[in-house]
Structure formats: C-alpha cells, structure tokens
PDB file of C-alpha atoms and ligand atoms in Angstrom:
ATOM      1  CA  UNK A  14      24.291 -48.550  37.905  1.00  0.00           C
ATOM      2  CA  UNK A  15      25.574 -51.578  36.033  1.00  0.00           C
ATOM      3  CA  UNK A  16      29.252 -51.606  34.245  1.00  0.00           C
ATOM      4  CA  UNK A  17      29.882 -53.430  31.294  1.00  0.00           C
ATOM      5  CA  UNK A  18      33.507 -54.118  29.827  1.00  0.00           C
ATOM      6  CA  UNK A  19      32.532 -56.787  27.064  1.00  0.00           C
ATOM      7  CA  UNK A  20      30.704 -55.800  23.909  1.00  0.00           C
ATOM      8  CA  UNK A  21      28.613 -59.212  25.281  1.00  0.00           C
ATOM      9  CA  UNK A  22      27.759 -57.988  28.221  1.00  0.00           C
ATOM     10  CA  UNK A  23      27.184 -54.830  26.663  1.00  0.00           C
ATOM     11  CA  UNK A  24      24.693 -56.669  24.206  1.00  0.00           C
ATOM     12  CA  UNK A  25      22.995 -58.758  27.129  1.00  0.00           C
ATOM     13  CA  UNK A  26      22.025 -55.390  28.494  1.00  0.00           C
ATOM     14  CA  UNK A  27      20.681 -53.515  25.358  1.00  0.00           C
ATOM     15  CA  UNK A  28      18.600 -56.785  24.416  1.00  0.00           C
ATOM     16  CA  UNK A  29      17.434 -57.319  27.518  1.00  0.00           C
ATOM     17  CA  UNK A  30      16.068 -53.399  27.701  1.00  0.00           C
ATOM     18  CA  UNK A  31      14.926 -53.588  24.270  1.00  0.00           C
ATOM     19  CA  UNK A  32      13.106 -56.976  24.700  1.00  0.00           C
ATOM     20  CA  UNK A  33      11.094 -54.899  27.533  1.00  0.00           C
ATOM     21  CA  UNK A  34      10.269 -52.064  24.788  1.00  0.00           C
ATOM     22  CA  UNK A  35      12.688 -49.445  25.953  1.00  0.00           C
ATOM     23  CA  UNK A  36      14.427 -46.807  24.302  1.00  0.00           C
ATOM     24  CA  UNK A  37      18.292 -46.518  24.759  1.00  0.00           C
ATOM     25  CA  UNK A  38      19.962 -42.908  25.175  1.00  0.00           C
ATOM     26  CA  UNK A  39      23.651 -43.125  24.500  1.00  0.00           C
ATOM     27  CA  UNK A  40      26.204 -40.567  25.726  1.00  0.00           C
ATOM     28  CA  UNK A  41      29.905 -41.373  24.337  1.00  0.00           C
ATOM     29  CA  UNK A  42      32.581 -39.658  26.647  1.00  0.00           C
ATOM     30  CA  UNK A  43      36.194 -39.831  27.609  1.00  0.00           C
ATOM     31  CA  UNK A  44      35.045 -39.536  31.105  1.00  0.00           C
ATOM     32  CA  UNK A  45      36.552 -37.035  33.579  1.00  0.00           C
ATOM     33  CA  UNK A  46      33.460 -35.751  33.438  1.00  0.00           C
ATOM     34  CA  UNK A  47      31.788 -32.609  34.295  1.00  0.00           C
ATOM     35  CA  UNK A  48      28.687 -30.320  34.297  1.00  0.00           C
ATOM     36  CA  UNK A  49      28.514 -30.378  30.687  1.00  0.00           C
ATOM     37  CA  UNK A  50      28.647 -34.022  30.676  1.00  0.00           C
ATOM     38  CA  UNK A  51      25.701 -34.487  33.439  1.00  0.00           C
ATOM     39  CA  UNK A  52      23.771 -31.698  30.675  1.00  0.00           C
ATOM     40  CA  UNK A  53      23.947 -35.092  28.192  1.00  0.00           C
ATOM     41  CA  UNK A  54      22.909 -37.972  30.013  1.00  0.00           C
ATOM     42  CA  UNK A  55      19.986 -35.639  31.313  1.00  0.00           C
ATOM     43  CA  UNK A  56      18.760 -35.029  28.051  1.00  0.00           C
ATOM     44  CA  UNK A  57      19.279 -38.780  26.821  1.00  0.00           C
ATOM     45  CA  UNK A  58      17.130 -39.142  30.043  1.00  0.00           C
ATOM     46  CA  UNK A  59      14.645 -37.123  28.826  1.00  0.00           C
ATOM     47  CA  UNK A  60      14.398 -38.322  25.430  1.00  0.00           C
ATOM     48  CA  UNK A  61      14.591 -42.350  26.343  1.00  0.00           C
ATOM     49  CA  UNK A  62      14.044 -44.941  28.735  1.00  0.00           C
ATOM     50  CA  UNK A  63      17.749 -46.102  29.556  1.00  0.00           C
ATOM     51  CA  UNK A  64      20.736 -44.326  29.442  1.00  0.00           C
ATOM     52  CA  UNK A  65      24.145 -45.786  28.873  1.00  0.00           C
ATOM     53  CA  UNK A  66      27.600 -43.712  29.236  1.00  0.00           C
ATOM     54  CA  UNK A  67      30.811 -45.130  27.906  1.00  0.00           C
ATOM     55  CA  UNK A  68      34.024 -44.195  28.459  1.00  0.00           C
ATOM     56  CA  UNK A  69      36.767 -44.657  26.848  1.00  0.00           C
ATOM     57  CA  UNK A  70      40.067 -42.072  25.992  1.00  0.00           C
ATOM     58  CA  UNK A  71      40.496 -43.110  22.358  1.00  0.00           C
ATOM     59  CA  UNK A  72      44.210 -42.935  21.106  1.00  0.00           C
ATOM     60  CA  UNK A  73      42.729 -42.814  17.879  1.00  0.00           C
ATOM     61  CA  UNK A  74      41.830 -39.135  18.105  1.00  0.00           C
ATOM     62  CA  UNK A  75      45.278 -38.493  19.289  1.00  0.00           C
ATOM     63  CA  UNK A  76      47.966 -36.761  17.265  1.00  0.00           C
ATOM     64  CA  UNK A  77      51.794 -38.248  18.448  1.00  0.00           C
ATOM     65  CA  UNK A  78      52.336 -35.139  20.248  1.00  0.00           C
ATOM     66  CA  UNK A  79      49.104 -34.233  22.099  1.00  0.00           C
ATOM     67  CA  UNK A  80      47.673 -35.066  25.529  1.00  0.00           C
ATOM     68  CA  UNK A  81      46.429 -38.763  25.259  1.00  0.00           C
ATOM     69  CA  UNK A  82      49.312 -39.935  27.838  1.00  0.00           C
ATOM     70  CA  UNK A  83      48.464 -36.703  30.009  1.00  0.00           C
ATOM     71  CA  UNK A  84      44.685 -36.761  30.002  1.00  0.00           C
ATOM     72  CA  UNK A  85      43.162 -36.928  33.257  1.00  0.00           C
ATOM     73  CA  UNK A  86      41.573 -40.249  33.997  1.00  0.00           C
ATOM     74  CA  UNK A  87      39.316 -40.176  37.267  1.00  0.00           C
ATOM     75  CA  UNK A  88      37.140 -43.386  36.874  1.00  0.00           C
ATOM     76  CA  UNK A  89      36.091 -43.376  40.608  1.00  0.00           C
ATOM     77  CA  UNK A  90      34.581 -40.083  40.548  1.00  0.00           C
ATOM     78  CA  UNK A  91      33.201 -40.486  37.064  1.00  0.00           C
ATOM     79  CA  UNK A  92      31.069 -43.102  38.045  1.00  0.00           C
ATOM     80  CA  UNK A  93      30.249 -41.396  41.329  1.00  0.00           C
ATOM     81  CA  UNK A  94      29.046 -38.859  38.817  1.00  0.00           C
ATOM     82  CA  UNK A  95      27.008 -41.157  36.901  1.00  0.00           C
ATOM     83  CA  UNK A  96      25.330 -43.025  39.882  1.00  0.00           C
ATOM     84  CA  UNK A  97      24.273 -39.800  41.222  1.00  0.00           C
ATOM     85  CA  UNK A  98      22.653 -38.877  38.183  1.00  0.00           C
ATOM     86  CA  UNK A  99      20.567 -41.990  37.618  1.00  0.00           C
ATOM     87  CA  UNK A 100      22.902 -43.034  34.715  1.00  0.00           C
ATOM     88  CA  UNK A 101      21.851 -46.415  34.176  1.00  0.00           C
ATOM     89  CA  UNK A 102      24.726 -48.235  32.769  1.00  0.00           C
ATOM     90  CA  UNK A 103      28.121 -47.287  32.121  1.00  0.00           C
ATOM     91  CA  UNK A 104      30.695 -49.150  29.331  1.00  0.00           C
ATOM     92  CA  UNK A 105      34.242 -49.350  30.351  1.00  0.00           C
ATOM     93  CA  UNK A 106      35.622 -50.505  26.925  1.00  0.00           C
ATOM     94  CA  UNK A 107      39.718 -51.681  26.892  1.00  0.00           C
ATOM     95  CA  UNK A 108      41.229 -50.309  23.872  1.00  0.00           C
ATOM     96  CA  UNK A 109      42.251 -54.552  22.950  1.00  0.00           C
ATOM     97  CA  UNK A 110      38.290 -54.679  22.825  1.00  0.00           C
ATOM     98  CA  UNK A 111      37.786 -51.750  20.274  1.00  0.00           C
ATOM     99  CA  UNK A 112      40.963 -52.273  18.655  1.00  0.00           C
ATOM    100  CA  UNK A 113      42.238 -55.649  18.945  1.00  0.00           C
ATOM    101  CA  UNK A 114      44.593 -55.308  15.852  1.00  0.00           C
ATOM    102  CA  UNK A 115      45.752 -52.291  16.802  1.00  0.00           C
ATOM    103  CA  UNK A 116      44.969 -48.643  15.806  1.00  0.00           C
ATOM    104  CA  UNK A 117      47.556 -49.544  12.048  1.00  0.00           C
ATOM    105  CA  UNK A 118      44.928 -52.575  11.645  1.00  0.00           C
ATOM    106  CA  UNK A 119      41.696 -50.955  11.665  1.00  0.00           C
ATOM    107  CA  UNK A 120      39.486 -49.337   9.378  1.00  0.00           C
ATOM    108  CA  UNK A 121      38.965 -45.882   8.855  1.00  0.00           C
ATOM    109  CA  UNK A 122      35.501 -43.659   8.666  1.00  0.00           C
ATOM    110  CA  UNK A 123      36.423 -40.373   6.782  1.00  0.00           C
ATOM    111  CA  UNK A 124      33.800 -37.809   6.592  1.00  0.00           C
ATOM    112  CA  UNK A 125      33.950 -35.437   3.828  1.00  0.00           C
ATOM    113  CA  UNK A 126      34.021 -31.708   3.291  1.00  0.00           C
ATOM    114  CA  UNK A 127      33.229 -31.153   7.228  1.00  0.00           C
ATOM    115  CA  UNK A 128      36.792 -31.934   8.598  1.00  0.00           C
ATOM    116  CA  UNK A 129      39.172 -29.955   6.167  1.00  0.00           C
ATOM    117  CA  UNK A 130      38.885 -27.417   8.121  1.00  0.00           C
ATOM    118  CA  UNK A 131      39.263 -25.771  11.728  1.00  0.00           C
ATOM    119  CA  UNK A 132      40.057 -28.964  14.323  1.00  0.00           C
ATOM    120  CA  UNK A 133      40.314 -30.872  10.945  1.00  0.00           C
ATOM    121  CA  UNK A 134      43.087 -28.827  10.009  1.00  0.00           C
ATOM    122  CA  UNK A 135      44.580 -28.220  12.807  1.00  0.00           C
ATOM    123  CA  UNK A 136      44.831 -32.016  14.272  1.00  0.00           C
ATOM    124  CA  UNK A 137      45.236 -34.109  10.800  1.00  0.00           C
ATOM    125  CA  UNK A 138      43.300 -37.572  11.967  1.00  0.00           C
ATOM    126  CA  UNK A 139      41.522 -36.256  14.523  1.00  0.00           C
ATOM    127  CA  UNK A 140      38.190 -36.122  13.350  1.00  0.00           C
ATOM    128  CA  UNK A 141      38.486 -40.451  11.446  1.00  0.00           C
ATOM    129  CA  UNK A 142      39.530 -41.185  15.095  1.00  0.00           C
ATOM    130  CA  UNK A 143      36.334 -39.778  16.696  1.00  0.00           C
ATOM    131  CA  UNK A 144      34.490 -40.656  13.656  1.00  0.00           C
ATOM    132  CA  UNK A 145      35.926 -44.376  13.548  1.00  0.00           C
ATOM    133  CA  UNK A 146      35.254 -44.710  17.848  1.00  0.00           C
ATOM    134  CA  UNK A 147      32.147 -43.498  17.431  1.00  0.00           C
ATOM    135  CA  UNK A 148      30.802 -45.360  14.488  1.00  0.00           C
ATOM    136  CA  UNK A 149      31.773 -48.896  16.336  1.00  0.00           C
ATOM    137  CA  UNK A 150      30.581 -47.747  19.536  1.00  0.00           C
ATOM    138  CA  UNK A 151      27.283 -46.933  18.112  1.00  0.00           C
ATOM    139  CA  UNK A 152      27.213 -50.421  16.335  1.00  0.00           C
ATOM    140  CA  UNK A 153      27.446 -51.898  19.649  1.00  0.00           C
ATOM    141  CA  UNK A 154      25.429 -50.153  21.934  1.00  0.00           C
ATOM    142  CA  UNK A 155      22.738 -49.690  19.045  1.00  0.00           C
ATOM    143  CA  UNK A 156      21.058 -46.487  20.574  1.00  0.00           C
ATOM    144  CA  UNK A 157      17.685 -45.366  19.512  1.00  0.00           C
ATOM    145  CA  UNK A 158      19.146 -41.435  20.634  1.00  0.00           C
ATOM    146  CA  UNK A 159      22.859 -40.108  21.402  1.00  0.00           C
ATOM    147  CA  UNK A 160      23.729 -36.884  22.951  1.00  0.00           C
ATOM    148  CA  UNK A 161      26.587 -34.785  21.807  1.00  0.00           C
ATOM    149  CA  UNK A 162      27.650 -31.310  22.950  1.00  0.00           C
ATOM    150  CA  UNK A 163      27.736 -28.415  20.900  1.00  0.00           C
ATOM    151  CA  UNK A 164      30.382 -26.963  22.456  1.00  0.00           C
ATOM    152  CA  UNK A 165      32.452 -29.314  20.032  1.00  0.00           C
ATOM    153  CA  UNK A 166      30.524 -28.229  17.379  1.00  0.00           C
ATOM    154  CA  UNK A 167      32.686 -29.417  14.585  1.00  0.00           C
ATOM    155  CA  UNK A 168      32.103 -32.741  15.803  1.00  0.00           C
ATOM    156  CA  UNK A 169      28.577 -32.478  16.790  1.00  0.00           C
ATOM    157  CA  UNK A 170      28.124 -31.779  12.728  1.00  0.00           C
ATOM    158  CA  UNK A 171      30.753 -34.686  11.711  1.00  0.00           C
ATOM    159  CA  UNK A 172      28.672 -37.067  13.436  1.00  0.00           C
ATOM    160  CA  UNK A 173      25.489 -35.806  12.618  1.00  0.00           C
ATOM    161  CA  UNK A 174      26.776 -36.204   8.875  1.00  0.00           C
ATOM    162  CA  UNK A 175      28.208 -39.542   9.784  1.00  0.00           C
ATOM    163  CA  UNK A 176      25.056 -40.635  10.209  1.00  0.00           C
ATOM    164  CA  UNK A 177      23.244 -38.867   7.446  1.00  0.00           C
ATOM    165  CA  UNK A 178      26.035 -40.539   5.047  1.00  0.00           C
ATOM    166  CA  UNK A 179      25.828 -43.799   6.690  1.00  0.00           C
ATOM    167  CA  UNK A 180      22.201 -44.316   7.007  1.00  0.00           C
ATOM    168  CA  UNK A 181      22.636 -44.905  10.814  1.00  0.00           C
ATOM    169  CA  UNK A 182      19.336 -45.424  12.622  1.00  0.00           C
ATOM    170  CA  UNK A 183      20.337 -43.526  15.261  1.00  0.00           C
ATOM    171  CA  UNK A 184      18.917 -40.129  16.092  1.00  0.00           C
ATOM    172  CA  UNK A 185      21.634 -37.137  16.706  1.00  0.00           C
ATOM    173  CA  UNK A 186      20.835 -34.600  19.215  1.00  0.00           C
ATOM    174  CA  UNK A 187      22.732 -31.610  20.171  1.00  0.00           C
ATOM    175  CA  UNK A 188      22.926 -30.124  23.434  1.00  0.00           C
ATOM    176  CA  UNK A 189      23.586 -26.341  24.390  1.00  0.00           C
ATOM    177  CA  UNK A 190      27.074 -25.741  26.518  1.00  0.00           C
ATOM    178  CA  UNK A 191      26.936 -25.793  29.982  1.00  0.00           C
ATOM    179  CA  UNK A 192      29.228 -22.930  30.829  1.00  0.00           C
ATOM    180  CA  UNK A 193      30.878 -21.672  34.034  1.00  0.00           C
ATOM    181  CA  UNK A 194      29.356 -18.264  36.077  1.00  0.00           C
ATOM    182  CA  UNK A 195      32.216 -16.563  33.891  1.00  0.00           C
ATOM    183  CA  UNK A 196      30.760 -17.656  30.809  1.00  0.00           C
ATOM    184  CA  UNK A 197      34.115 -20.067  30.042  1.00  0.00           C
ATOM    185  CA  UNK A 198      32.828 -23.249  28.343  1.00  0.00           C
ATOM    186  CA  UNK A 199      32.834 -26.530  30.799  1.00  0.00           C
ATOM    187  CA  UNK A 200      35.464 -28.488  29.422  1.00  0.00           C
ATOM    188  CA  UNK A 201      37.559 -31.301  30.720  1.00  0.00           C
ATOM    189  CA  UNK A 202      41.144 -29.194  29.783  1.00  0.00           C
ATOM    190  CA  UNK A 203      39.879 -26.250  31.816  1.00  0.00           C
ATOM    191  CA  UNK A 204      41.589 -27.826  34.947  1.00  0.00           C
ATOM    192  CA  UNK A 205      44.451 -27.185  33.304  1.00  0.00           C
ATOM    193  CA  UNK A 206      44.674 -23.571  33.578  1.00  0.00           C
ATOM    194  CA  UNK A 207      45.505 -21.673  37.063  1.00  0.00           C
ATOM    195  CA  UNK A 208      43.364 -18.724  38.484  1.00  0.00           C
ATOM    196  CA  UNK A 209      44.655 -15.764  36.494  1.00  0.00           C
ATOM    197  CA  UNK A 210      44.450 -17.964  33.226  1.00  0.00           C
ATOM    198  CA  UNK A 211      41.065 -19.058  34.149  1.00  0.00           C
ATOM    199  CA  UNK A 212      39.630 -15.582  34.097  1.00  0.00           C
ATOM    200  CA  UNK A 213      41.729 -14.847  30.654  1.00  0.00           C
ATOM    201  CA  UNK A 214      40.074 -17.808  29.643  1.00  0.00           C
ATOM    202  CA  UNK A 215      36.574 -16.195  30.095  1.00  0.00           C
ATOM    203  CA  UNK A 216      37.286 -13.521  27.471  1.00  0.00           C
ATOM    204  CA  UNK A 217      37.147 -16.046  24.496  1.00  0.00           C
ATOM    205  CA  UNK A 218      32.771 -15.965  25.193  1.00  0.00           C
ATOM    206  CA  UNK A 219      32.633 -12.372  25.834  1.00  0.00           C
ATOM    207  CA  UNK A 220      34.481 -12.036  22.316  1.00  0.00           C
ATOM    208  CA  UNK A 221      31.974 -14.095  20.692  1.00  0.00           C
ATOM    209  CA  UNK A 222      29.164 -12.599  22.183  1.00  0.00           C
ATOM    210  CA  UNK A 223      30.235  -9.140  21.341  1.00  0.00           C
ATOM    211  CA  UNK A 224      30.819 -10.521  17.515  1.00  0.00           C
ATOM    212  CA  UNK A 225      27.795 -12.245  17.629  1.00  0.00           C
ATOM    213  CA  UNK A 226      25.710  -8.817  18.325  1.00  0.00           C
ATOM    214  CA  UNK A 227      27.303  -7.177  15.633  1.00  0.00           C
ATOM    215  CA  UNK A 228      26.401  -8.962  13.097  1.00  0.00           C
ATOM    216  CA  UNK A 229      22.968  -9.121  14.560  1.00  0.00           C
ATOM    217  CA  UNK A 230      23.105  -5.504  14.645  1.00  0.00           C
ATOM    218  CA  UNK A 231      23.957  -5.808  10.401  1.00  0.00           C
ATOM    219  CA  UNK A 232      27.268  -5.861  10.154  1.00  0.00           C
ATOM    220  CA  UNK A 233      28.690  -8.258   7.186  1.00  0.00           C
ATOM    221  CA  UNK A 234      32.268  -7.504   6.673  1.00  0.00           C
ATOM    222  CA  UNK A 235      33.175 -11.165   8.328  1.00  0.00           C
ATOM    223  CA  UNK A 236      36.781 -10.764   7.221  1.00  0.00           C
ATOM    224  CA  UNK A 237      37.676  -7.132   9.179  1.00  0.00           C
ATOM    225  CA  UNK A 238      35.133  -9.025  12.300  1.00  0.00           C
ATOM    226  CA  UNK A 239      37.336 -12.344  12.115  1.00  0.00           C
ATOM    227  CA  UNK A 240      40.193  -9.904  12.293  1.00  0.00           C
ATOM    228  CA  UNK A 241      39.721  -7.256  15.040  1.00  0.00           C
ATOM    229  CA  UNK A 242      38.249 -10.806  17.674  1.00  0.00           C
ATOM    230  CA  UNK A 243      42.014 -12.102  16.438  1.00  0.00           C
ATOM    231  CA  UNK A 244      43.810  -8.873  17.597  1.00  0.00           C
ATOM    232  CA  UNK A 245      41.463  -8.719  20.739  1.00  0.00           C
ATOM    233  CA  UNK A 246      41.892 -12.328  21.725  1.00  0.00           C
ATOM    234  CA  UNK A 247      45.751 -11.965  20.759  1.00  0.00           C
ATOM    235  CA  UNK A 248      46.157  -8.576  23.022  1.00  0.00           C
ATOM    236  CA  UNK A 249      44.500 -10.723  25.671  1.00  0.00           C
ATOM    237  CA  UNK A 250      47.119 -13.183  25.843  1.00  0.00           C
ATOM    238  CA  UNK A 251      45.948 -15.741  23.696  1.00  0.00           C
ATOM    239  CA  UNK A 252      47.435 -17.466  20.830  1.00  0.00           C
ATOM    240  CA  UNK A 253      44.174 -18.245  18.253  1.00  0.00           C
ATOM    241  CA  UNK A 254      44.429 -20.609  15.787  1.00  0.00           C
ATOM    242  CA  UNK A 255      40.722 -19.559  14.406  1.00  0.00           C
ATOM    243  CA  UNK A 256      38.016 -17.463  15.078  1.00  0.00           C
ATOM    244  CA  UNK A 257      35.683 -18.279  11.794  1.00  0.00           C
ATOM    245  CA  UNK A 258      32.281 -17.079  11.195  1.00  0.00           C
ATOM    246  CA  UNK A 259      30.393 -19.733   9.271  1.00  0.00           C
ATOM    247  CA  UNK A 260      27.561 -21.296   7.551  1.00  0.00           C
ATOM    248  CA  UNK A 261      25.817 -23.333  10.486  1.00  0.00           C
ATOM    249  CA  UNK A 262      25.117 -26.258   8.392  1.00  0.00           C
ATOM    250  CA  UNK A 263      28.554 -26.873   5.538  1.00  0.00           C
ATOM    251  CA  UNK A 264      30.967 -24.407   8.253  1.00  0.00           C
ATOM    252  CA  UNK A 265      32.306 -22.937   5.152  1.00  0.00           C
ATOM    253  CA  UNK A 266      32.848 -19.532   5.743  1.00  0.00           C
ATOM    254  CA  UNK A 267      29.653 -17.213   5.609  1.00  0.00           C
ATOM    255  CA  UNK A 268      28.131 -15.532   2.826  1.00  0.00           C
ATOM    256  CA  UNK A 269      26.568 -12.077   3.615  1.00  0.00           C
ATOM    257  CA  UNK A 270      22.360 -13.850   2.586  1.00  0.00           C
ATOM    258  CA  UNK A 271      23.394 -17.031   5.294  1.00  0.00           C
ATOM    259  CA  UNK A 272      21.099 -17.082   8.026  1.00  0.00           C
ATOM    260  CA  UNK A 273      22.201 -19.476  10.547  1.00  0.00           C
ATOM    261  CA  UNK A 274      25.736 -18.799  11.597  1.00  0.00           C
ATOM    262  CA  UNK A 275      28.331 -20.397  13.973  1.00  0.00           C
ATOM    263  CA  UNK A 276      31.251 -18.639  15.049  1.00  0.00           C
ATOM    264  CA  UNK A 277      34.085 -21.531  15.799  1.00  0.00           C
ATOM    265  CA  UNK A 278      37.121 -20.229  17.855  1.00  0.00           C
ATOM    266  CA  UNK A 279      39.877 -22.161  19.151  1.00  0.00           C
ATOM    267  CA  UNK A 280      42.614 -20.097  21.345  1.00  0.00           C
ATOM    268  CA  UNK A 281      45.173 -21.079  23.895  1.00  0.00           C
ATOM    269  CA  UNK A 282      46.303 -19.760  26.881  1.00  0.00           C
ATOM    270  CA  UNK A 283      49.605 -21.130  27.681  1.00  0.00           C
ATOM    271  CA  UNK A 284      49.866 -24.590  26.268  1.00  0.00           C
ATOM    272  CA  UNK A 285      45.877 -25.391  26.599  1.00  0.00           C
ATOM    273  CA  UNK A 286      43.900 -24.699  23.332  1.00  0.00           C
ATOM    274  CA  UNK A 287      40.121 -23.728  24.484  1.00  0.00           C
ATOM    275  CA  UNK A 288      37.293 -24.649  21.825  1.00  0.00           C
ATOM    276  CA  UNK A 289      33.941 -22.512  22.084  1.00  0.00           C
ATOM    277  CA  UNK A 290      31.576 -21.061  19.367  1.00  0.00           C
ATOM    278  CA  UNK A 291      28.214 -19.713  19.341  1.00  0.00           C
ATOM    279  CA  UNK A 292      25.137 -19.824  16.772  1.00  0.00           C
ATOM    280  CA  UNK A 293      23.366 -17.043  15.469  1.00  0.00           C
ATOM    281  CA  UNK A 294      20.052 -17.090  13.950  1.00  0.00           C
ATOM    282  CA  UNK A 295      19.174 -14.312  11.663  1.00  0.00           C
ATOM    283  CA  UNK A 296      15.464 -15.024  10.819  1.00  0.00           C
TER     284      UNK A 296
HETATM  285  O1  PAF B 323      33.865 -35.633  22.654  1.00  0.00           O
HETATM  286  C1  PAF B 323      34.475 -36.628  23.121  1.00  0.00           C
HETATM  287  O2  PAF B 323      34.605 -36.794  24.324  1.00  0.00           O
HETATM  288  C2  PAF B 323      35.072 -37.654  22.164  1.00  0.00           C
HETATM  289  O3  PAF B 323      35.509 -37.054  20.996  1.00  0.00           O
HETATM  290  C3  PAF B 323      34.095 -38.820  21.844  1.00  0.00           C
HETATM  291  C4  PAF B 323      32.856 -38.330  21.119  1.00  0.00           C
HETATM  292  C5  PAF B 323      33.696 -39.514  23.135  1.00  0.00           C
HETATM  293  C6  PAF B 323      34.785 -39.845  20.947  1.00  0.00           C
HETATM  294  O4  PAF B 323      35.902 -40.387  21.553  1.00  0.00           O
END
C-alpha cells in the first residue's frame, strides 16, 4: 500500500491512476478503524479501480470540551488494517497541511436546513468541521466515488447535500452499518464502554427495531412512539438526547403520508453518547 503525507504526493498518485484510466474510490476516516470501516473501502473496491483511505482526526469537528485530545489513535494497526484489505493507498494528512493558518483562519462550508438539528444541535460546529474537512479533502484526492456510513446518517445526508449544493463531481454512496452479533452499531467509541455497558449498549437497536415494526405495523402517533423508546431507553440506563422519527430525505420530523423514514437516536451510557438509526420503507 503506498502512504502519502503531501497533497503533491497525493496528486502524483491520483494523476498517475487517472492517466492509466482508473477510477478512484475514496473513503475519509479518522482511522482507528474497524469492521464498519473495512465495509467502506470494500464497497469503494467494488465500485472503482483504486481505493484511497485518509486519515486524519480533524479538530475542526471538535467542540472545546469533547474527545479530540482523548480519541484513540492506532496508526500501526490501521494500516495493518488497510494492507490486509487491499487498500491501495492511504493519506496521512498533518493538520499544518489542511490547515496551515489555523482552524480561526480558514473558511467555513455551512450546509443548510440539514444540521439544525439532532448532532447539529447538539455539537454547534460540528457538522462545518466535517463539512469543511471533507470538502478540501475531496478537492484533493478528486474521487470519481466516496463511501460514507450510514450509521452517521446525519452526515451521510450533509455530505450528500454538500455535494448536491456544490455541484461536486463526485458520486456519494452510502453504506449499510456493520453491526456487532448483539446488534450494537460498530463504532470507534464502543471501546469505550466495559462488558455490562456493552450489552446495555445493545438495547439502543432492539429499541429501534421494535419502533421500526410498529409503525410498519400502522402506527402514526410518532410523538407518544418518540416518547415511550425515551422512557425505555431512559429505564435502561441511558441518558438520550434524541430518538426522532423522520423524513428520510429533509430529517424533519415525519408526517403521517412520508414513506421513507429514519429513526435517528443518540443515547449515552455513562459518559459515551452512541449514534444509531434505522430506515424504514413504507412502499
Ligand atoms: O465520519 C468520520 O470519521 C469523520 O466525520 C470524517 C467524515 C472522516 C470527517 O472528518
């Protein structure tokens, strides 16, 4: 697998592929990565010729009191990871080559309507951090396809309408969540949790499962739903900050004619917050 560090070296590999006629795959990560992770550059396999992994723990998408310091950084086994997989080329970015101002000096992508909400809400500049990395990473690496996980799914939409705003020729593809035997979402914060949190952790999928069958089964009355998951999840030892059923598309809350839902949850046990959702299609 080849490393670059340099958005030149970077470049001298993309041209070089793309002189030969190949496609590029890009998969943007913060490394420590896991099953879900391998589920991405798979697909970018799939889908292109050449696959290229960054990673890069952006402090942009950072609030002053969350986990940036803190968040596990494991290059060597990342990019273990990677070679096993067939990755073939993995960017190392230092934050003086992304930001070389600093994170005051730099410009800002805000996307609109998607973000007030949810993670938008509750992490104020979260979402222009991600949407800021991302926009300059895909101006460098100039991929034809890039692979982002649903189990984010607020972000897998901010992107997608990044691009859509932007005119970005770059296509957006969403992968399914790769999720433990217990059903708990991969995610890079589960490590975080000890045994008998890891199984309370489980319950946040059987709650949306068992929400998402009801209102396959007909049920409508999303506010008394949202409310008895809350009081579940709560009486489980969580603390939830959401649990919103939604339009798929605008994730403003659902309407009783919508047809393509997403249920977005975010609940902690002890100090980690857990993301998950799941999307219902009632054609
Ligand atoms: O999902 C992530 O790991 C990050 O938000 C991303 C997309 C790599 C941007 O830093």
């Amino acid at each position: 697998m080849d490393q670059a560090t340099s958005v030149i070296e970077l470049r001298q590999y993309v041209q070089h592929w793309k002189d030969h006629g190949h496609s590029i795959a890009f998969i943007p990560t913060m490394g420590n990565l896991h099953a879900g992770h391998m589920s991405l550059i798979e697909k970018g396999q799939a889908l292109c010729d050449r696959s290229i992994c960054s990673i890069f723990v952006n402090p942009m998408q950072f609030g002053p009191n969350e986990d940036w310091d803190h968040y596990p950084r494991t290059l060597e086994s990342d990019i273990e990871k990677l070679e096993a997989v067939g990755c073939d080329l993995v960017y190392l970015p230092a934050a003086s080559e992304l930001y070389p101002e600093g994170l005051d000096r730099i410009s800002q992508v805000q996307v609109t309507d998607l973000t007030d909400n949810y993670e938008g809400k509750h992490r104020p500049g979260h979402f222009t951090g991600v949407a800021t990395v991302v926009l300059k990473l895909f101006n460098i690496v100039k991929p034809d396809v890039s692979v982002f996980g649903k189990k984010d799914y607020q972000q897998y939409r901010v992107i997608s309408k990044m691009v859509e705003d932007f005119n970005l020729d770059v296509q957006i593809i969403g992968q399914e969540t790769t999720r433990e035997p217990s059903g708990l979402a991969s995610s890079s914060r589960n490590q975080y949790l000890d045994a008998t949190q890891l199984e309370t952790a489980a319950m946040i999928y059987r709650q949306l499962q068992q929400t998402a069958q009801q209102i396959e089964q007909g049920a409508r009355d999303f506010d008394s739903l949202e409310k008895t998951a809350i009081e579940n999840l709560d009486g489980a030892g969580f603390t939830t900050d959401y649990f919103a059923i939604c339009n798929a598309e605008t994730l403003q809350p659902a309407s009783a004619d919508d047809r393509n839902l997403v249920i977005l949850v975010t609940a902690a046990v002890g100090q980690t917050r857990l993301l998950d959702n799941i999307e219902i299609s009632l054609w």
